[in-house]
Short mmCIF file of C-alpha atoms in Angstrom, two decimals:
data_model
loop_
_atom_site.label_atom_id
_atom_site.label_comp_id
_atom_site.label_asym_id
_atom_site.label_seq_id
_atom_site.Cartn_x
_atom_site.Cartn_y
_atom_site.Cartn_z
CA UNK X 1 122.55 116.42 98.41
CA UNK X 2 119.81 114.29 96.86
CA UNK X 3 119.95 116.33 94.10
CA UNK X 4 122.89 115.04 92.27
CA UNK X 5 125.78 117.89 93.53
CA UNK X 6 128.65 116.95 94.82
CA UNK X 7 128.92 115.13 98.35
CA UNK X 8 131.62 115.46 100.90
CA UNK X 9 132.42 111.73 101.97
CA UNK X 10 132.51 112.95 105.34
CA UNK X 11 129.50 113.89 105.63
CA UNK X 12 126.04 111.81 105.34
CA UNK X 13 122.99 113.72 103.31
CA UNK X 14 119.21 112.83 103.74
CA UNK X 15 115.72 114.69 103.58
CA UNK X 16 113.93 115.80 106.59
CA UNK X 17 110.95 118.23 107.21
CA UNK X 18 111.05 118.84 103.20
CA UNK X 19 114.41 119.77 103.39
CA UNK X 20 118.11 118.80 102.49
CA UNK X 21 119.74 118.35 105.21
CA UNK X 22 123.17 116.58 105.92
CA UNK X 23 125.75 115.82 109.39
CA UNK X 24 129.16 114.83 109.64
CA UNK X 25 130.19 111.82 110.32
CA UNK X 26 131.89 111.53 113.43
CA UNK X 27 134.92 109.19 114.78
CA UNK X 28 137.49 108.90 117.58
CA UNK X 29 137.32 111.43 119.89
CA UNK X 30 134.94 113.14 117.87
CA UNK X 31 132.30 110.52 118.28
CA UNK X 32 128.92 110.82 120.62
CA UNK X 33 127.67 108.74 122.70
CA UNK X 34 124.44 106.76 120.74
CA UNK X 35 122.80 103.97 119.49
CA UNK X 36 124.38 100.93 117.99
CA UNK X 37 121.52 98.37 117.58
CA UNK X 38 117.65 99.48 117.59
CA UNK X 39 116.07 98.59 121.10
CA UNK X 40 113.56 95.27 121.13
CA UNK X 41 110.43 96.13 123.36
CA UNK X 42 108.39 93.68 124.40
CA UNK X 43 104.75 94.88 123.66
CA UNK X 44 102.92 92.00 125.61
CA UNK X 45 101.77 94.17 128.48
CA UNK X 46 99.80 97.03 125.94
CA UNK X 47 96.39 96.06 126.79
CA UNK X 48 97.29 95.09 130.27
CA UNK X 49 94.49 96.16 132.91
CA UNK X 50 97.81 97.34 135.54
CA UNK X 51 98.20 100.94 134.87
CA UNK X 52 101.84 100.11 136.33
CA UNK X 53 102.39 97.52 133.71
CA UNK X 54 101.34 99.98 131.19
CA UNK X 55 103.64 102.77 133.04
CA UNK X 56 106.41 100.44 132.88
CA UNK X 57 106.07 99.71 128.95
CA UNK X 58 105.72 103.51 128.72
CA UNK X 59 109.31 104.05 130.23
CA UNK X 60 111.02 101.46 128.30
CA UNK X 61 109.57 103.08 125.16
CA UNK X 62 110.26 107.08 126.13
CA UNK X 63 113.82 105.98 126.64
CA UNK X 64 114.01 104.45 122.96
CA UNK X 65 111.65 107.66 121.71
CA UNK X 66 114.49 110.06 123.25
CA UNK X 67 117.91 107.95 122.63
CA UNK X 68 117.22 106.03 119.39
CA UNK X 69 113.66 107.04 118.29
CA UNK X 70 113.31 103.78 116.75
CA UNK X 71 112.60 100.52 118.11
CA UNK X 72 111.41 96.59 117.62
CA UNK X 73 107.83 95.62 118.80
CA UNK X 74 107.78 91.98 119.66
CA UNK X 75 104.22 90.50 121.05
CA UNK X 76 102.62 93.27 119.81
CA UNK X 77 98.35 92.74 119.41
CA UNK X 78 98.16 91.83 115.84
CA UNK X 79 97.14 88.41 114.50
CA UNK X 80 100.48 86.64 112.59
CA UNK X 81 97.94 84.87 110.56
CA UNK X 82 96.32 88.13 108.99
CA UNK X 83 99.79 89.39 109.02
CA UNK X 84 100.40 86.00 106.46
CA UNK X 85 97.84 86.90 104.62
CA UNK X 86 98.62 90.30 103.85
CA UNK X 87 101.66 89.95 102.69
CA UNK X 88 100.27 86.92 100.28
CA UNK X 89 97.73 89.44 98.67
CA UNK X 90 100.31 92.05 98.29
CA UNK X 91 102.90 89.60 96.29
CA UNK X 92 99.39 88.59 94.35
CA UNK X 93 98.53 92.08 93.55
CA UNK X 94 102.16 93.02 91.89
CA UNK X 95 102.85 89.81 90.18
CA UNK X 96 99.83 90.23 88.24
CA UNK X 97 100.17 92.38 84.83
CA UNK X 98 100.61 95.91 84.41
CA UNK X 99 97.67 96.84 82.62
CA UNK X 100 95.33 94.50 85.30
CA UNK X 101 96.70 96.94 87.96
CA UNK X 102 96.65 100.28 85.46
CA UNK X 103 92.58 99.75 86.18
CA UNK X 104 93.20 101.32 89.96
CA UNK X 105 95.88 103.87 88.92
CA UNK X 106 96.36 106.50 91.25
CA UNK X 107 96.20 109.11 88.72
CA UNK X 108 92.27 108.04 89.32
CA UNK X 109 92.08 108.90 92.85
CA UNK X 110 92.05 112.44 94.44
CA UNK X 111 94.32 111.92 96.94
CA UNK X 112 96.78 109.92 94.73
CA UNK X 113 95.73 106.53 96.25
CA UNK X 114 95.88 102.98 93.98
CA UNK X 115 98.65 101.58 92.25
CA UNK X 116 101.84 103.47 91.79
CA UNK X 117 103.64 102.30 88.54
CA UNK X 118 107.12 101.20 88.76
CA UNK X 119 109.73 104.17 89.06
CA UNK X 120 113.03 104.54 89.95
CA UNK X 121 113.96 105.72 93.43
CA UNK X 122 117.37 106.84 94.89
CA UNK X 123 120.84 107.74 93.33
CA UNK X 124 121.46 104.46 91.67
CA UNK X 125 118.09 104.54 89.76
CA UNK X 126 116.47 101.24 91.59
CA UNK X 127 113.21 100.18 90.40
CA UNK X 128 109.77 100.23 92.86
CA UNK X 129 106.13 100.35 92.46
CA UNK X 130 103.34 100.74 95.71
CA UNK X 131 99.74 100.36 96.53
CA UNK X 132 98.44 102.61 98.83
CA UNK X 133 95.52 103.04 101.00
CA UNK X 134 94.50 105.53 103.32
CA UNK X 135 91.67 107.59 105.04
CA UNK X 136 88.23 107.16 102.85
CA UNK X 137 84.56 107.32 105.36
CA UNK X 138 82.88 105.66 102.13
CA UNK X 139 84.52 102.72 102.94
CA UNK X 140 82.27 100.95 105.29
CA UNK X 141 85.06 99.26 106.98
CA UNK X 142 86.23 102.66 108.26
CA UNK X 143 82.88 103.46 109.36
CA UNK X 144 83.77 103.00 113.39
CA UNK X 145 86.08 106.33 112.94
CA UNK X 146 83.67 108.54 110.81
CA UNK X 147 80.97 108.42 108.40
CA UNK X 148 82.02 110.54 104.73
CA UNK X 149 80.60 113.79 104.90
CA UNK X 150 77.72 114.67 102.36
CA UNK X 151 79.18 114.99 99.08
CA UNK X 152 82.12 113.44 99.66
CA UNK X 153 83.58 110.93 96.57
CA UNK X 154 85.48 107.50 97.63
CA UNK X 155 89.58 108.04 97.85
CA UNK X 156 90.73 104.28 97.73
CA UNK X 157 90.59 101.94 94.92
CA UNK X 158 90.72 98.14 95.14
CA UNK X 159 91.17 95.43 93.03
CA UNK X 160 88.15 94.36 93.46
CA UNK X 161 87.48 92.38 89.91
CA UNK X 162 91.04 90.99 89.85
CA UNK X 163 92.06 90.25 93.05
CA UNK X 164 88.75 90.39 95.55
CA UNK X 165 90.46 88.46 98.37
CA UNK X 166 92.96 91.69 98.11
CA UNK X 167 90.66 94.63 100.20
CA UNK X 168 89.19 91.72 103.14
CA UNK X 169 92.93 90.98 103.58
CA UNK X 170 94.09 94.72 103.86
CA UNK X 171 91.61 95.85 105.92
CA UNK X 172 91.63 92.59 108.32
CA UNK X 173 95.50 93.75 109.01
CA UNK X 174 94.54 97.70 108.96
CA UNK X 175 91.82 96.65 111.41
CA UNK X 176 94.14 95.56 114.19
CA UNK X 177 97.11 97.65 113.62
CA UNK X 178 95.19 100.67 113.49
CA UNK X 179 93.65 100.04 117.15
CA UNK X 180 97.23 99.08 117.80
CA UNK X 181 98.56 102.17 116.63
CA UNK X 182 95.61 104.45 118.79
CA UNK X 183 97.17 102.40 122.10
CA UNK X 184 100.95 103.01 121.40
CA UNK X 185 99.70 107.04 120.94
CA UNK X 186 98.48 106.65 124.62
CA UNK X 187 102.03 104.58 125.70
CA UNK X 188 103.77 107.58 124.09
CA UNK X 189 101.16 110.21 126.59
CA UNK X 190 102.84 107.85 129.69
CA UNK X 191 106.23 108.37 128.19
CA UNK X 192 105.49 112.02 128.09
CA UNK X 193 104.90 112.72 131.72
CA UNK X 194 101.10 113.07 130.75
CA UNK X 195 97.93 111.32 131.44
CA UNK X 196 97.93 108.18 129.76
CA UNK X 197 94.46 109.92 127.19
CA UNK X 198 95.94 113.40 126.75
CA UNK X 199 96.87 112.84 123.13
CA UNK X 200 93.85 111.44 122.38
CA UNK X 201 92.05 114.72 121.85
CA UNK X 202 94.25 114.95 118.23
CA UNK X 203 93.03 111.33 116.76
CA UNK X 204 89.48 111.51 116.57
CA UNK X 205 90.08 111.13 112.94
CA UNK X 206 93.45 110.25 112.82
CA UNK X 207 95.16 110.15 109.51
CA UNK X 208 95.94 106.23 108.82
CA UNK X 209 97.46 105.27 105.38
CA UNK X 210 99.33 101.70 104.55
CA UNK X 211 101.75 102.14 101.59
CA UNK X 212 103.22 98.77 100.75
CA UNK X 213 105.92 99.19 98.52
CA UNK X 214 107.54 96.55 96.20
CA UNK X 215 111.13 96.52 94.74
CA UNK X 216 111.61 93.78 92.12
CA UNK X 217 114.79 91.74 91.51
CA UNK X 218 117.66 94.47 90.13
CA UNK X 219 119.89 92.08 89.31
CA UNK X 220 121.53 88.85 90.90
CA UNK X 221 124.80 89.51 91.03
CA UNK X 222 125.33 93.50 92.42
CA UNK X 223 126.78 94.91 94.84
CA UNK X 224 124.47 96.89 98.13
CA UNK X 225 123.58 99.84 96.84
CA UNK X 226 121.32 102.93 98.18
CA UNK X 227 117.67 101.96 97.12
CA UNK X 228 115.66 104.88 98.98
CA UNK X 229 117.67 108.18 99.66
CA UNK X 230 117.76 108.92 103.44
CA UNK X 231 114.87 110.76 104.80
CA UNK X 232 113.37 110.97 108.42
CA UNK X 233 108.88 110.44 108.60
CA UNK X 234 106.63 112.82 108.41
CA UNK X 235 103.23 111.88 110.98
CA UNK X 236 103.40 110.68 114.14
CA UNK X 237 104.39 106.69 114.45
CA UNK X 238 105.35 104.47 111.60
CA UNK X 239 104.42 100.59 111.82
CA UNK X 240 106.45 98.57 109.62
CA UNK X 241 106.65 95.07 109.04
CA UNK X 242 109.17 93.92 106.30
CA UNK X 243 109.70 90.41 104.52
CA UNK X 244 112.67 88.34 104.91
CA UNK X 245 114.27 90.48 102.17
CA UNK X 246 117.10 93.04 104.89
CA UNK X 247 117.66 96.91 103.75
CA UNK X 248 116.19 99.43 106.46
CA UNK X 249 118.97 101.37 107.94
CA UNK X 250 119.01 103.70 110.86
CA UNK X 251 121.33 106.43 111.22
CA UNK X 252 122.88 107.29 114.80
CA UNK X 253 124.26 110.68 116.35
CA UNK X 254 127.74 109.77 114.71
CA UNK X 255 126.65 109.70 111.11
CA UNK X 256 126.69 105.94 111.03
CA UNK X 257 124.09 103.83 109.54
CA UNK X 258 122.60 101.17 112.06
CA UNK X 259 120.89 98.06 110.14
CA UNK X 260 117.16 97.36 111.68
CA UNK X 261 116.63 93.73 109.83
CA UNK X 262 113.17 91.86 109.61
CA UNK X 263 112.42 90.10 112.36
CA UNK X 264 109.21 87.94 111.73
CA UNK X 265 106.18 89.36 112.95
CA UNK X 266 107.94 92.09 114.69
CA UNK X 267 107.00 95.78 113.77
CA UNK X 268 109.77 98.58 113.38
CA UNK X 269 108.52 101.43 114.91
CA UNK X 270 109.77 104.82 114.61
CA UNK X 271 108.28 108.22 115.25
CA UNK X 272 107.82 111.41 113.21
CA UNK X 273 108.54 115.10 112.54
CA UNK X 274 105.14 115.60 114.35
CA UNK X 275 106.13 114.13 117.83
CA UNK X 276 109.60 116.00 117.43
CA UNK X 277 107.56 118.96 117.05
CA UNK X 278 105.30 118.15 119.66
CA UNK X 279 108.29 117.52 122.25
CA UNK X 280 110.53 120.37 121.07
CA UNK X 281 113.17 118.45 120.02
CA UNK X 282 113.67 115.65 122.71
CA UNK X 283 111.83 112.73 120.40
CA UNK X 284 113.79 113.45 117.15
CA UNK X 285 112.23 111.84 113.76
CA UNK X 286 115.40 109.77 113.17
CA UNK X 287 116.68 109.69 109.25
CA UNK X 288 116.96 105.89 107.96
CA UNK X 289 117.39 104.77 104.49
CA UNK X 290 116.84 101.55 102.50
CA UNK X 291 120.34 100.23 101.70
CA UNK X 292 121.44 96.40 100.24
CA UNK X 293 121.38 93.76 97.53
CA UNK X 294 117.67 93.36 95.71
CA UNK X 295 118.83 89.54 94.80
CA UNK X 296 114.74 88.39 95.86
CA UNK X 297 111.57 90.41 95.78
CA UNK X 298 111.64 92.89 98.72
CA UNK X 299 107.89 93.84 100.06
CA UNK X 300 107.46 96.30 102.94
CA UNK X 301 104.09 96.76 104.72
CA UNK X 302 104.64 100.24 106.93
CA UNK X 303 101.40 101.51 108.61
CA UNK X 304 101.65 105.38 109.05
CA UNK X 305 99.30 107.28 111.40
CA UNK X 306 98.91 111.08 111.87
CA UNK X 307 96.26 112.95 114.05
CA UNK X 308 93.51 114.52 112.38
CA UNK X 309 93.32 116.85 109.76
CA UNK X 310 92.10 119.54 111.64
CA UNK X 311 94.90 119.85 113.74
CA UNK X 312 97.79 121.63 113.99
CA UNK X 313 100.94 120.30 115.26
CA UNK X 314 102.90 122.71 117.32
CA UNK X 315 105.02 121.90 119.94
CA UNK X 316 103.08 120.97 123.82
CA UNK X 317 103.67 124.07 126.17
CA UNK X 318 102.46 121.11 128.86
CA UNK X 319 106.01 120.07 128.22
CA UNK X 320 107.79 123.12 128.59
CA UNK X 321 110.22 123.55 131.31
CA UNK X 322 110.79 126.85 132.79
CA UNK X 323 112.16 129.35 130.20
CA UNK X 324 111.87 126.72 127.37
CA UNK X 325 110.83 128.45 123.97
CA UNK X 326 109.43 126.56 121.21
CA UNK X 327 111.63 125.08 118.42
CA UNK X 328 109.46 124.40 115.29
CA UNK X 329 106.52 126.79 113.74
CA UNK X 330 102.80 125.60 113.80
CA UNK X 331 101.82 123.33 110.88
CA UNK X 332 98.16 122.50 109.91
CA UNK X 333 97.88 118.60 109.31
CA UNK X 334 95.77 118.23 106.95
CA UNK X 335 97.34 120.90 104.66
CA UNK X 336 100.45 119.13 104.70
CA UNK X 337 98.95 115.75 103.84
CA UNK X 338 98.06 117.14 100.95
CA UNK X 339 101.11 119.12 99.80
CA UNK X 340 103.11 115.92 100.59
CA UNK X 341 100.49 113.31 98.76
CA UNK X 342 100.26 115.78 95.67
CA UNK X 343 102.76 118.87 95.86
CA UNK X 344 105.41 116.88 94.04
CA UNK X 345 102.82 114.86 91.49
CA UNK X 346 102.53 117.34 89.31
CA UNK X 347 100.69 115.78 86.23
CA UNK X 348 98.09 114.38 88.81
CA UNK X 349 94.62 115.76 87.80
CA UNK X 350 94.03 116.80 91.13
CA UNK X 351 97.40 118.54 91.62
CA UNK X 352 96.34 120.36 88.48
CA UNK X 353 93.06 121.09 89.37
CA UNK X 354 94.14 122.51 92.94
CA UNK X 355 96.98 124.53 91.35
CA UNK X 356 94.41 126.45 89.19
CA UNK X 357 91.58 127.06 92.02
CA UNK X 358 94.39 127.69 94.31
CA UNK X 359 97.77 128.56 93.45
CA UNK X 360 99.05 128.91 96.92
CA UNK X 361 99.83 125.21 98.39
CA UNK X 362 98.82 126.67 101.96
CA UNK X 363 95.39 127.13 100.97
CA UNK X 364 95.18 123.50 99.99
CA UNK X 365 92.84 121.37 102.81
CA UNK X 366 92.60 117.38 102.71
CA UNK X 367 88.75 118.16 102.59
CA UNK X 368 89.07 118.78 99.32
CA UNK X 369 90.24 115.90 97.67
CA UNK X 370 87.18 113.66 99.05
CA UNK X 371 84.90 116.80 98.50
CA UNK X 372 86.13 118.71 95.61
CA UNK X 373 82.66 121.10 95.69
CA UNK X 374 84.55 122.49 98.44
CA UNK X 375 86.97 123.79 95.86
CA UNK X 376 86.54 127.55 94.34
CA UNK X 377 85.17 127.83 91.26
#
């Protein structure tokens, strides 16, 4: 089940919540009604002025949220040009040597952020390696969120002596899919039932991290294999944009896996084991996978947002019908960024460091990592 014991063919396993999970797969007159292609929304009425245009977006994607809780963004407000250049830094960045990209290892960065070396990921032992980025106020360029907290040390790490063009092109693209991003949060309120700003009150320093990932050429001539074991997103919304390399993989009600294939400048957007949380079930964090041949380079560029640290996610008693008790336990935000960033890094010098001060992963806060004084003694 992910772990390397024995599978029943009938049934499909994957990871979701931190846990092993698995479902049957289900044919005949056994089957469910569901999904068999992810929805295509068309996004170009987001910023429209017409609260009825922006109603009428919210219904198409509600009815995705519920039945699919994945779906295609076409038009949506993000310049195909920086979108271009993003993905030309990113193939720039890994083609260049190991030991030019050891200099920004994440092992140097609190909160695990920098270049991942390459690994192998799944059952059949594919090869990957990432650069992430995420939530750092010493950054200037995040400066119209918040300003870092006296004391605080920078998170992110750039190539800055290598690559420079590499951080102006990131944070051009993170600078229009985050606001992006904020907007869909307040199509998902409509969606809801609720005012179109009621969500707001949870992003005031909303988690945002880009992880692009990389997966080299395995080998020419092989077969489709599994290249990331299933799993369904922690957060709120995932933004993904993809090269022309397919894999991502959704899986439907009946156990059977649904491809979602790049469509040029076209996000895939799914939401997470927050909004299921937040709706009591009826938005489920759908499990998808990474499945086919690695014949070219395959580069993904997946935006992921979460509210603030300070928050905790429980589900909304606003949506509640009458005798409706709540599903999932509360769950602190910020502690689970951290248990997820670090928890399973266990060499990291800041997993280390909070295992000693605090042995208990509950007591971990995100505060930390950007102001370890915080830590006990």
């Amino acid at each position: 089940m992910g772990d390397g014991s024995e599978r029943d063919p009938n049934r499909v396993y994957y990871n979701s919540g931190g846990f092993h999970r698995s479902r049957p797969i289900l044919t005949g007159a056994d089957a469910k009604e569901t999904f068999e292609k992810i929805p295509v929304i068309d996004f170009s009425e987001l910023l429209s002025r017409s609260l009825e245009a922006r109603q009428s977006l919210a219904a198409e994607v509600g009815h995705a949220a519920r039945n699919v809780g994945f779906f295609y963004a076409k038009n949506a407000p993000v310049s195909h040009a920086i979108i271009d250049r993003a993905f030309d830094v990113i193939e720039k960045f890994f083609g260049q040597p190991d030991e030019i990209k050891q200099l920004i290892d994440c092992n140097k960065s609190n909160e695990a952020k920098g270049w991942q070396p390459r690994q192998t990921v799944g059952p059949n032992g594919v090869l990957r390696e990432s650069y992430s980025m995420g939530n750092d106020y010493s950054d200037p360029e995040q400066h119209h969120i918040s300003t870092a907290p006296d004391g605080s040390i920078p998170l992110n790490q750039w190539p800055d002596d290598t690559l420079p063009e590499f951080r102006k092109a990131i944070y051009d693209y993170y600078l229009e899919v985050y606001p992006f991003a904020k907007k869909l949060i307040q199509i998902f309120a409509l969606a809801l039932g609720l005012p179109e700003t009621a969500l707001d009150q949870y992003f005031r320093t909303p988690l945002a991290d880009i992880t692009t990932q990389y997966y080299p050429v395995q080998a020419t001539d092989s077969e489709p294999m599994e290249l990331l074991f299933p799993h369904a997103d922690f957060g709120v919304v995932t933004l993904l944009l993809q090269n022309d390399v397919p894999g991502l993989q959704v899986l439907n009600a009946n156990g059977i896996w649904i491809p979602a294939p790049p469509v040029l400048y076209t996000f895939v957007v799914n939401t997470g084991n927050y909004v299921e949380a937040w709706t009591n079930g009826r938005w489920p964090a759908t499990v998808h996978r990474v499945f086919g041949k690695i014949d070219k380079p395959r580069f993904s560029l997946p935006f992921f947002m979460s509210p603030s640290t300070d928050v905790n996610v429980k589900p909304l008693c606003e949506l509640f019908e009458d005798g409706e008790e709540p599903k999932y336990e509360e769950r602190n935000v910020g502690q689970r960024q951290v248990k997820g960033q670090l928890g399973y890094r266990h060499t990291h010098p800041m997993t280390q460091r909070l295992r000693k001060a605090l042995p208990q992963e509950e007591d971990w806060r995100w505060e930390m990592l950007s102001q370890p004084h915080l830590l006990p003694v």
